[in-house]
Amino acid sequence: MPDARWYEQMYGGRDEKLLPLEPGHKYFLGDPVAPGRGELLDIGCGTGNFMAAARAAGYTVSGTELDRNAAQFAKEKLGLPRVLGLTVSEFAEKYRGEQFDVVTFFEVLEHQASPVEFLQKVKSCVRPGGYIALSVPNRERWLTGPDVLDYPPNHFLRWNVRSLRSLLSGQGFEILSVKEQPAGVVHTAQMINMSLRTGLSVKSTGNAAASFRDVMQMAPGEAAAALQAAPTTRQRVVQFLGRLKFMACLPMAVAAYPYIRMRRYKGTYLYFLARLIE
C-alpha cells in the first residue's frame, strides 16, 4: 500500500492551485435528494475545492488529507481550518463518537485495498439517518485500451453500479441516487487518441516520457528522479507533438459524438448518494 509520501510525490503538482470541481462534486451539490446543509466530513479532501464549495452551499465542513502540501493549501488559501492529516481509521479512533450528517469520499474508494473495513470506519462517523456521497471511476466506462491508473499502486479496485450497490447495501445503507457520467466530447477524443497509440514517443526519446501515468508505475527511487529531472529538448518536442495529436482528435470526436451518444457509452465518473438506515 502506498503511504502519504507516495501520494505527496505523485500528486504534489496538484497542490499549487485550486482545481475545478470534479463531476462527482457537482452531482452531489446539485442532487435534490442530498440534505443541503449540516455537518460534513470530506475524506481525502485534497486542496479543499469541494469543501469550499460545500461551505458556500451551507454545510459546516471538516476534512482529512494525507498530502501535507494539499492540506496546507486548503488551510492557508481557502481558509479551511479543520483539515486533518489522518486516515479515516485514525480519525474514527482519535475523534471517537464524533459523527456527521454527511460523510463524502470522492475518488477515494478505488484506492482502498480493504473496502469493507474502510466503509465500516466511514459508517462510524455517520449519524443515524445520515448520508454518504462518493464517486469512483466507472468500471464500465468506455475505454479503447488499458489505463495504467486502474492498476496498483494507484487503484486497487474497480467498481460498477452493481458492485457498489452490493457493498453499500451490505453495510446498512439505502441507495438514494446513482449517476453514471455519459461519455462527452473530451472523453471521446481521449479514447480516439488512446486507440491511435504508436509507441513513437518512447522509441524517439529512448525512454518513457515523464507523464503522470508513466511515473506512477515506476519504483519510488526511479519516480523521484523522473519528477526532479528537467525534460530534454527531444522529450519537450515529443510532448508537444503528443498535445497536437490530441488536438487533432477533437474534430474526430465531434464527428463521432452523435454515434457515441446513441450507443450510450459511459464516461469516467460513477456517483452514489446513500443514507444510513441501520
PDB file of N, CA and C in Angstrom, residues 5-95:
ATOM      1  N   ARG A   5       3.708   9.671   1.764  1.00  0.00           N
ATOM      2  CA  ARG A   5       4.809  10.224   0.969  1.00  0.00           C
ATOM      3  C   ARG A   5       4.621   9.930  -0.511  1.00  0.00           C
ATOM      4  N   TRP A   6       4.082   8.750  -0.816  1.00  0.00           N
ATOM      5  CA  TRP A   6       3.855   8.382  -2.221  1.00  0.00           C
ATOM      6  C   TRP A   6       2.824   9.327  -2.846  1.00  0.00           C
ATOM      7  N   TYR A   7       1.736   9.593  -2.128  1.00  0.00           N
ATOM      8  CA  TYR A   7       0.708  10.486  -2.659  1.00  0.00           C
ATOM      9  C   TYR A   7       1.239  11.912  -2.798  1.00  0.00           C
ATOM     10  N   GLU A   8       2.057  12.342  -1.840  1.00  0.00           N
ATOM     11  CA  GLU A   8       2.658  13.668  -1.955  1.00  0.00           C
ATOM     12  C   GLU A   8       3.556  13.753  -3.179  1.00  0.00           C
ATOM     13  N   GLN A   9       4.286  12.682  -3.439  1.00  0.00           N
ATOM     14  CA  GLN A   9       5.194  12.662  -4.580  1.00  0.00           C
ATOM     15  C   GLN A   9       4.419  12.659  -5.894  1.00  0.00           C
ATOM     16  N   MET A  10       3.405  11.821  -5.985  1.00  0.00           N
ATOM     17  CA  MET A  10       2.692  11.648  -7.243  1.00  0.00           C
ATOM     18  C   MET A  10       1.710  12.784  -7.532  1.00  0.00           C
ATOM     19  N   TYR A  11       1.052  13.266  -6.515  1.00  0.00           N
ATOM     20  CA  TYR A  11       0.007  14.271  -6.713  1.00  0.00           C
ATOM     21  C   TYR A  11       0.462  15.670  -6.321  1.00  0.00           C
ATOM     22  N   GLY A  12       1.750  15.803  -5.979  1.00  0.00           N
ATOM     23  CA  GLY A  12       2.239  17.076  -5.469  1.00  0.00           C
ATOM     24  C   GLY A  12       2.048  18.240  -6.409  1.00  0.00           C
ATOM     25  N   GLY A  13       2.119  18.019  -7.718  1.00  0.00           N
ATOM     26  CA  GLY A  13       1.937  19.107  -8.670  1.00  0.00           C
ATOM     27  C   GLY A  13       0.554  19.694  -8.661  1.00  0.00           C
ATOM     28  N   ARG A  14      -0.391  18.994  -8.035  1.00  0.00           N
ATOM     29  CA  ARG A  14      -1.768  19.478  -7.978  1.00  0.00           C
ATOM     30  C   ARG A  14      -2.027  20.321  -6.734  1.00  0.00           C
ATOM     31  N   ASP A  15      -0.998  20.507  -5.916  1.00  0.00           N
ATOM     32  CA  ASP A  15      -1.189  21.200  -4.648  1.00  0.00           C
ATOM     33  C   ASP A  15      -0.940  22.694  -4.733  1.00  0.00           C
ATOM     34  N   GLU A  16      -0.634  23.195  -5.921  1.00  0.00           N
ATOM     35  CA  GLU A  16      -0.229  24.582  -6.054  1.00  0.00           C
ATOM     36  C   GLU A  16      -1.330  25.486  -6.584  1.00  0.00           C
ATOM     37  N   LYS A  17      -2.491  24.927  -6.873  1.00  0.00           N
ATOM     38  CA  LYS A  17      -3.575  25.738  -7.405  1.00  0.00           C
ATOM     39  C   LYS A  17      -4.906  25.098  -7.056  1.00  0.00           C
ATOM     40  N   LEU A  18      -5.953  25.887  -7.127  1.00  0.00           N
ATOM     41  CA  LEU A  18      -7.293  25.397  -6.855  1.00  0.00           C
ATOM     42  C   LEU A  18      -7.829  24.709  -8.110  1.00  0.00           C
ATOM     43  N   LEU A  19      -8.056  23.406  -8.012  1.00  0.00           N
ATOM     44  CA  LEU A  19      -8.552  22.652  -9.151  1.00  0.00           C
ATOM     45  C   LEU A  19     -10.056  22.841  -9.291  1.00  0.00           C
ATOM     46  N   PRO A  20     -10.584  22.696 -10.501  1.00  0.00           N
ATOM     47  CA  PRO A  20     -12.039  22.793 -10.673  1.00  0.00           C
ATOM     48  C   PRO A  20     -12.748  21.626 -10.005  1.00  0.00           C
ATOM     49  N   LEU A  21     -14.000  21.805  -9.703  1.00  0.00           N
ATOM     50  CA  LEU A  21     -14.784  20.720  -9.119  1.00  0.00           C
ATOM     51  C   LEU A  21     -14.880  19.557 -10.088  1.00  0.00           C
ATOM     52  N   GLU A  22     -14.810  18.349  -9.553  1.00  0.00           N
ATOM     53  CA  GLU A  22     -14.980  17.149 -10.361  1.00  0.00           C
ATOM     54  C   GLU A  22     -16.469  16.869 -10.545  1.00  0.00           C
ATOM     55  N   PRO A  23     -16.828  16.050 -11.544  1.00  0.00           N
ATOM     56  CA  PRO A  23     -18.253  15.747 -11.746  1.00  0.00           C
ATOM     57  C   PRO A  23     -18.953  15.211 -10.500  1.00  0.00           C
ATOM     58  N   GLY A  24     -18.270  14.346  -9.725  1.00  0.00           N
ATOM     59  CA  GLY A  24     -18.894  13.817  -8.511  1.00  0.00           C
ATOM     60  C   GLY A  24     -19.272  14.912  -7.533  1.00  0.00           C
ATOM     61  N   HIS A  25     -18.411  15.912  -7.392  1.00  0.00           N
ATOM     62  CA  HIS A  25     -18.713  17.062  -6.531  1.00  0.00           C
ATOM     63  C   HIS A  25     -19.982  17.767  -7.014  1.00  0.00           C
ATOM     64  N   LYS A  26     -20.041  18.004  -8.314  1.00  0.00           N
ATOM     65  CA  LYS A  26     -21.177  18.730  -8.883  1.00  0.00           C
ATOM     66  C   LYS A  26     -22.464  17.921  -8.761  1.00  0.00           C
ATOM     67  N   TYR A  27     -22.365  16.614  -8.954  1.00  0.00           N
ATOM     68  CA  TYR A  27     -23.555  15.768  -8.818  1.00  0.00           C
ATOM     69  C   TYR A  27     -24.123  15.875  -7.403  1.00  0.00           C
ATOM     70  N   PHE A  28     -23.243  15.847  -6.396  1.00  0.00           N
ATOM     71  CA  PHE A  28     -23.719  15.933  -5.018  1.00  0.00           C
ATOM     72  C   PHE A  28     -24.326  17.304  -4.731  1.00  0.00           C
ATOM     73  N   LEU A  29     -23.630  18.361  -5.098  1.00  0.00           N
ATOM     74  CA  LEU A  29     -24.114  19.704  -4.793  1.00  0.00           C
ATOM     75  C   LEU A  29     -25.421  20.019  -5.517  1.00  0.00           C
ATOM     76  N   GLY A  30     -25.663  19.344  -6.641  1.00  0.00           N
ATOM     77  CA  GLY A  30     -26.910  19.559  -7.369  1.00  0.00           C
ATOM     78  C   GLY A  30     -27.941  18.474  -7.147  1.00  0.00           C
ATOM     79  N   ASP A  31     -27.688  17.548  -6.239  1.00  0.00           N
ATOM     80  CA  ASP A  31     -28.591  16.411  -6.015  1.00  0.00           C
ATOM     81  C   ASP A  31     -29.784  16.861  -5.163  1.00  0.00           C
ATOM     82  N   PRO A  32     -31.002  16.782  -5.690  1.00  0.00           N
ATOM     83  CA  PRO A  32     -32.161  17.240  -4.918  1.00  0.00           C
ATOM     84  C   PRO A  32     -32.454  16.370  -3.701  1.00  0.00           C
ATOM     85  N   VAL A  33     -31.899  15.166  -3.657  1.00  0.00           N
ATOM     86  CA  VAL A  33     -32.144  14.268  -2.525  1.00  0.00           C
ATOM     87  C   VAL A  33     -31.140  14.498  -1.398  1.00  0.00           C
ATOM     88  N   ALA A  34     -30.015  15.154  -1.700  1.00  0.00           N
ATOM     89  CA  ALA A  34     -28.989  15.430  -0.685  1.00  0.00           C
ATOM     90  C   ALA A  34     -29.560  16.379   0.367  1.00  0.00           C
ATOM     91  N   PRO A  35     -29.021  16.338   1.601  1.00  0.00           N
ATOM     92  CA  PRO A  35     -29.618  17.138   2.681  1.00  0.00           C
ATOM     93  C   PRO A  35     -29.522  18.640   2.483  1.00  0.00           C
ATOM     94  N   GLY A  36     -28.478  19.132   1.822  1.00  0.00           N
ATOM     95  CA  GLY A  36     -28.373  20.555   1.543  1.00  0.00           C
ATOM     96  C   GLY A  36     -27.730  21.380   2.634  1.00  0.00           C
ATOM     97  N   ARG A  37     -27.625  20.852   3.838  1.00  0.00           N
ATOM     98  CA  ARG A  37     -26.977  21.546   4.953  1.00  0.00           C
ATOM     99  C   ARG A  37     -26.613  20.526   6.024  1.00  0.00           C
ATOM    100  N   GLY A  38     -25.879  20.982   7.029  1.00  0.00           N
ATOM    101  CA  GLY A  38     -25.470  20.101   8.111  1.00  0.00           C
ATOM    102  C   GLY A  38     -23.963  20.019   8.210  1.00  0.00           C
ATOM    103  N   GLU A  39     -23.479  19.159   9.097  1.00  0.00           N
ATOM    104  CA  GLU A  39     -22.052  18.960   9.293  1.00  0.00           C
ATOM    105  C   GLU A  39     -21.541  17.906   8.314  1.00  0.00           C
ATOM    106  N   LEU A  40     -20.479  18.241   7.609  1.00  0.00           N
ATOM    107  CA  LEU A  40     -19.969  17.387   6.533  1.00  0.00           C
ATOM    108  C   LEU A  40     -18.493  17.095   6.755  1.00  0.00           C
ATOM    109  N   LEU A  41     -18.118  15.827   6.605  1.00  0.00           N
ATOM    110  CA  LEU A  41     -16.721  15.398   6.647  1.00  0.00           C
ATOM    111  C   LEU A  41     -16.342  14.893   5.259  1.00  0.00           C
ATOM    112  N   ASP A  42     -15.307  15.506   4.671  1.00  0.00           N
ATOM    113  CA  ASP A  42     -14.828  15.093   3.350  1.00  0.00           C
ATOM    114  C   ASP A  42     -13.508  14.341   3.523  1.00  0.00           C
ATOM    115  N   ILE A  43     -13.510  13.050   3.220  1.00  0.00           N
ATOM    116  CA  ILE A  43     -12.328  12.204   3.363  1.00  0.00           C
ATOM    117  C   ILE A  43     -11.506  12.286   2.082  1.00  0.00           C
ATOM    118  N   GLY A  44     -10.230  12.567   2.224  1.00  0.00           N
ATOM    119  CA  GLY A  44      -9.379  12.752   1.052  1.00  0.00           C
ATOM    120  C   GLY A  44      -9.716  14.040   0.340  1.00  0.00           C
ATOM    121  N   CYS A  45      -9.728  15.136   1.092  1.00  0.00           N
ATOM    122  CA  CYS A  45     -10.268  16.397   0.568  1.00  0.00           C
ATOM    123  C   CYS A  45      -9.331  17.119  -0.387  1.00  0.00           C
ATOM    124  N   GLY A  46      -8.083  16.658  -0.540  1.00  0.00           N
ATOM    125  CA  GLY A  46      -7.166  17.312  -1.460  1.00  0.00           C
ATOM    126  C   GLY A  46      -6.906  18.755  -1.050  1.00  0.00           C
ATOM    127  N   THR A  47      -6.944  19.646  -2.023  1.00  0.00           N
ATOM    128  CA  THR A  47      -6.696  21.065  -1.740  1.00  0.00           C
ATOM    129  C   THR A  47      -7.937  21.798  -1.252  1.00  0.00           C
ATOM    130  N   GLY A  48      -9.039  21.081  -1.041  1.00  0.00           N
ATOM    131  CA  GLY A  48     -10.210  21.683  -0.424  1.00  0.00           C
ATOM    132  C   GLY A  48     -11.195  22.322  -1.373  1.00  0.00           C
ATOM    133  N   ASN A  49     -11.087  22.046  -2.672  1.00  0.00           N
ATOM    134  CA  ASN A  49     -12.006  22.694  -3.614  1.00  0.00           C
ATOM    135  C   ASN A  49     -13.462  22.320  -3.336  1.00  0.00           C
ATOM    136  N   PHE A  50     -13.721  21.039  -3.062  1.00  0.00           N
ATOM    137  CA  PHE A  50     -15.103  20.648  -2.755  1.00  0.00           C
ATOM    138  C   PHE A  50     -15.545  21.183  -1.398  1.00  0.00           C
ATOM    139  N   MET A  51     -14.659  21.144  -0.403  1.00  0.00           N
ATOM    140  CA  MET A  51     -15.020  21.664   0.922  1.00  0.00           C
ATOM    141  C   MET A  51     -15.438  23.125   0.840  1.00  0.00           C
ATOM    142  N   ALA A  52     -14.700  23.916   0.062  1.00  0.00           N
ATOM    143  CA  ALA A  52     -15.043  25.331  -0.082  1.00  0.00           C
ATOM    144  C   ALA A  52     -16.406  25.500  -0.743  1.00  0.00           C
ATOM    145  N   ALA A  53     -16.684  24.671  -1.761  1.00  0.00           N
ATOM    146  CA  ALA A  53     -17.977  24.756  -2.440  1.00  0.00           C
ATOM    147  C   ALA A  53     -19.104  24.304  -1.521  1.00  0.00           C
ATOM    148  N   ALA A  54     -18.861  23.255  -0.721  1.00  0.00           N
ATOM    149  CA  ALA A  54     -19.881  22.777   0.211  1.00  0.00           C
ATOM    150  C   ALA A  54     -20.136  23.812   1.305  1.00  0.00           C
ATOM    151  N   ARG A  55     -19.088  24.473   1.767  1.00  0.00           N
ATOM    152  CA  ARG A  55     -19.245  25.544   2.758  1.00  0.00           C
ATOM    153  C   ARG A  55     -20.108  26.663   2.196  1.00  0.00           C
ATOM    154  N   ALA A  56     -19.848  27.041   0.949  1.00  0.00           N
ATOM    155  CA  ALA A  56     -20.644  28.093   0.316  1.00  0.00           C
ATOM    156  C   ALA A  56     -22.094  27.673   0.132  1.00  0.00           C
ATOM    157  N   ALA A  57     -22.321  26.346   0.018  1.00  0.00           N
ATOM    158  CA  ALA A  57     -23.687  25.838  -0.159  1.00  0.00           C
ATOM    159  C   ALA A  57     -24.441  25.718   1.158  1.00  0.00           C
ATOM    160  N   GLY A  58     -23.743  25.921   2.297  1.00  0.00           N
ATOM    161  CA  GLY A  58     -24.434  25.907   3.575  1.00  0.00           C
ATOM    162  C   GLY A  58     -24.001  24.839   4.554  1.00  0.00           C
ATOM    163  N   TYR A  59     -23.031  24.023   4.200  1.00  0.00           N
ATOM    164  CA  TYR A  59     -22.539  22.982   5.091  1.00  0.00           C
ATOM    165  C   TYR A  59     -21.456  23.528   6.020  1.00  0.00           C
ATOM    166  N   THR A  60     -21.348  22.919   7.201  1.00  0.00           N
ATOM    167  CA  THR A  60     -20.207  23.128   8.093  1.00  0.00           C
ATOM    168  C   THR A  60     -19.217  22.012   7.812  1.00  0.00           C
ATOM    169  N   VAL A  61     -18.001  22.356   7.402  1.00  0.00           N
ATOM    170  CA  VAL A  61     -17.133  21.352   6.794  1.00  0.00           C
ATOM    171  C   VAL A  61     -15.894  21.050   7.627  1.00  0.00           C
ATOM    172  N   SER A  62     -15.511  19.767   7.587  1.00  0.00           N
ATOM    173  CA  SER A  62     -14.232  19.276   8.087  1.00  0.00           C
ATOM    174  C   SER A  62     -13.675  18.357   7.011  1.00  0.00           C
ATOM    175  N   GLY A  63     -12.365  18.098   7.063  1.00  0.00           N
ATOM    176  CA  GLY A  63     -11.771  17.240   6.042  1.00  0.00           C
ATOM    177  C   GLY A  63     -10.562  16.502   6.562  1.00  0.00           C
ATOM    178  N   THR A  64     -10.213  15.418   5.872  1.00  0.00           N
ATOM    179  CA  THR A  64      -8.971  14.695   6.137  1.00  0.00           C
ATOM    180  C   THR A  64      -8.180  14.623   4.839  1.00  0.00           C
ATOM    181  N   GLU A  65      -6.853  14.741   4.947  1.00  0.00           N
ATOM    182  CA  GLU A  65      -5.994  14.696   3.767  1.00  0.00           C
ATOM    183  C   GLU A  65      -4.577  14.315   4.193  1.00  0.00           C
ATOM    184  N   LEU A  66      -4.038  13.237   3.597  1.00  0.00           N
ATOM    185  CA  LEU A  66      -2.702  12.765   3.948  1.00  0.00           C
ATOM    186  C   LEU A  66      -1.600  13.595   3.296  1.00  0.00           C
ATOM    187  N   ASP A  67      -1.897  14.224   2.166  1.00  0.00           N
ATOM    188  CA  ASP A  67      -0.905  15.051   1.489  1.00  0.00           C
ATOM    189  C   ASP A  67      -0.774  16.370   2.259  1.00  0.00           C
ATOM    190  N   ARG A  68       0.360  16.565   2.922  1.00  0.00           N
ATOM    191  CA  ARG A  68       0.532  17.734   3.786  1.00  0.00           C
ATOM    192  C   ARG A  68       0.484  19.038   3.012  1.00  0.00           C
ATOM    193  N   ASN A  69       1.022  19.039   1.794  1.00  0.00           N
ATOM    194  CA  ASN A  69       1.008  20.263   0.992  1.00  0.00           C
ATOM    195  C   ASN A  69      -0.413  20.634   0.586  1.00  0.00           C
ATOM    196  N   ALA A  70      -1.206  19.630   0.229  1.00  0.00           N
ATOM    197  CA  ALA A  70      -2.599  19.896  -0.131  1.00  0.00           C
ATOM    198  C   ALA A  70      -3.374  20.422   1.071  1.00  0.00           C
ATOM    199  N   ALA A  71      -3.149  19.815   2.249  1.00  0.00           N
ATOM    200  CA  ALA A  71      -3.834  20.270   3.457  1.00  0.00           C
ATOM    201  C   ALA A  71      -3.452  21.701   3.795  1.00  0.00           C
ATOM    202  N   GLN A  72      -2.187  22.030   3.626  1.00  0.00           N
ATOM    203  CA  GLN A  72      -1.723  23.396   3.901  1.00  0.00           C
ATOM    204  C   GLN A  72      -2.365  24.392   2.948  1.00  0.00           C
ATOM    205  N   PHE A  73      -2.490  24.020   1.669  1.00  0.00           N
ATOM    206  CA  PHE A  73      -3.151  24.888   0.683  1.00  0.00           C
ATOM    207  C   PHE A  73      -4.594  25.155   1.123  1.00  0.00           C
ATOM    208  N   ALA A  74      -5.300  24.091   1.529  1.00  0.00           N
ATOM    209  CA  ALA A  74      -6.698  24.239   1.935  1.00  0.00           C
ATOM    210  C   ALA A  74      -6.832  25.185   3.130  1.00  0.00           C
ATOM    211  N   LYS A  75      -5.920  25.067   4.058  1.00  0.00           N
ATOM    212  CA  LYS A  75      -5.990  25.911   5.251  1.00  0.00           C
ATOM    213  C   LYS A  75      -5.636  27.363   4.944  1.00  0.00           C
ATOM    214  N   GLU A  76      -4.524  27.550   4.240  1.00  0.00           N
ATOM    215  CA  GLU A  76      -3.999  28.902   4.050  1.00  0.00           C
ATOM    216  C   GLU A  76      -4.687  29.659   2.924  1.00  0.00           C
ATOM    217  N   LYS A  77      -4.948  29.001   1.817  1.00  0.00           N
ATOM    218  CA  LYS A  77      -5.509  29.686   0.653  1.00  0.00           C
ATOM    219  C   LYS A  77      -7.031  29.750   0.672  1.00  0.00           C
ATOM    220  N   LEU A  78      -7.677  28.748   1.274  1.00  0.00           N
ATOM    221  CA  LEU A  78      -9.135  28.698   1.239  1.00  0.00           C
ATOM    222  C   LEU A  78      -9.762  28.963   2.600  1.00  0.00           C
ATOM    223  N   GLY A  79      -8.937  29.137   3.628  1.00  0.00           N
ATOM    224  CA  GLY A  79      -9.480  29.426   4.947  1.00  0.00           C
ATOM    225  C   GLY A  79     -10.287  28.289   5.522  1.00  0.00           C
ATOM    226  N   LEU A  80      -9.823  27.062   5.329  1.00  0.00           N
ATOM    227  CA  LEU A  80     -10.497  25.875   5.860  1.00  0.00           C
ATOM    228  C   LEU A  80      -9.687  25.372   7.055  1.00  0.00           C
ATOM    229  N   PRO A  81     -10.046  25.753   8.268  1.00  0.00           N
ATOM    230  CA  PRO A  81      -9.179  25.476   9.415  1.00  0.00           C
ATOM    231  C   PRO A  81      -9.098  24.013   9.805  1.00  0.00           C
ATOM    232  N   ARG A  82     -10.172  23.242   9.566  1.00  0.00           N
ATOM    233  CA  ARG A  82     -10.167  21.859  10.058  1.00  0.00           C
ATOM    234  C   ARG A  82      -9.910  20.872   8.919  1.00  0.00           C
ATOM    235  N   VAL A  83      -8.652  20.762   8.538  1.00  0.00           N
ATOM    236  CA  VAL A  83      -8.197  19.757   7.586  1.00  0.00           C
ATOM    237  C   VAL A  83      -7.119  18.956   8.297  1.00  0.00           C
ATOM    238  N   LEU A  84      -7.395  17.697   8.583  1.00  0.00           N
ATOM    239  CA  LEU A  84      -6.559  16.877   9.444  1.00  0.00           C
ATOM    240  C   LEU A  84      -5.795  15.841   8.629  1.00  0.00           C
ATOM    241  N   GLY A  85      -4.531  15.650   8.958  1.00  0.00           N
ATOM    242  CA  GLY A  85      -3.693  14.688   8.256  1.00  0.00           C
ATOM    243  C   GLY A  85      -3.862  13.288   8.790  1.00  0.00           C
ATOM    244  N   LEU A  86      -5.057  12.736   8.676  1.00  0.00           N
ATOM    245  CA  LEU A  86      -5.391  11.436   9.246  1.00  0.00           C
ATOM    246  C   LEU A  86      -6.093  10.561   8.210  1.00  0.00           C
ATOM    247  N   THR A  87      -5.931   9.257   8.332  1.00  0.00           N
ATOM    248  CA  THR A  87      -6.773   8.332   7.595  1.00  0.00           C
ATOM    249  C   THR A  87      -8.139   8.308   8.270  1.00  0.00           C
ATOM    250  N   VAL A  88      -9.125   7.721   7.609  1.00  0.00           N
ATOM    251  CA  VAL A  88     -10.444   7.655   8.232  1.00  0.00           C
ATOM    252  C   VAL A  88     -10.405   6.777   9.471  1.00  0.00           C
ATOM    253  N   SER A  89      -9.561   5.748   9.473  1.00  0.00           N
ATOM    254  CA  SER A  89      -9.430   4.901  10.667  1.00  0.00           C
ATOM    255  C   SER A  89      -8.848   5.700  11.822  1.00  0.00           C
ATOM    256  N   GLU A  90      -7.819   6.490  11.543  1.00  0.00           N
ATOM    257  CA  GLU A  90      -7.211   7.317  12.588  1.00  0.00           C
ATOM    258  C   GLU A  90      -8.189   8.378  13.082  1.00  0.00           C
ATOM    259  N   PHE A  91      -8.963   8.950  12.169  1.00  0.00           N
ATOM    260  CA  PHE A  91      -9.948   9.956  12.572  1.00  0.00           C
ATOM    261  C   PHE A  91     -10.997   9.326  13.484  1.00  0.00           C
ATOM    262  N   ALA A  92     -11.514   8.153  13.089  1.00  0.00           N
ATOM    263  CA  ALA A  92     -12.551   7.497  13.884  1.00  0.00           C
ATOM    264  C   ALA A  92     -12.039   7.125  15.268  1.00  0.00           C
ATOM    265  N   GLU A  93     -10.755   6.797  15.369  1.00  0.00           N
ATOM    266  CA  GLU A  93     -10.171   6.433  16.658  1.00  0.00           C
ATOM    267  C   GLU A  93      -9.908   7.681  17.511  1.00  0.00           C
ATOM    268  N   LYS A  94      -9.333   8.708  16.912  1.00  0.00           N
ATOM    269  CA  LYS A  94      -8.961   9.904  17.669  1.00  0.00           C
ATOM    270  C   LYS A  94     -10.179  10.712  18.087  1.00  0.00           C
ATOM    271  N   TYR A  95     -11.185  10.776  17.205  1.00  0.00           N
ATOM    272  CA  TYR A  95     -12.385  11.555  17.491  1.00  0.00           C
ATOM    273  C   TYR A  95     -13.575  10.617  17.671  1.00  0.00           C
TER     274      TYR A  95
END
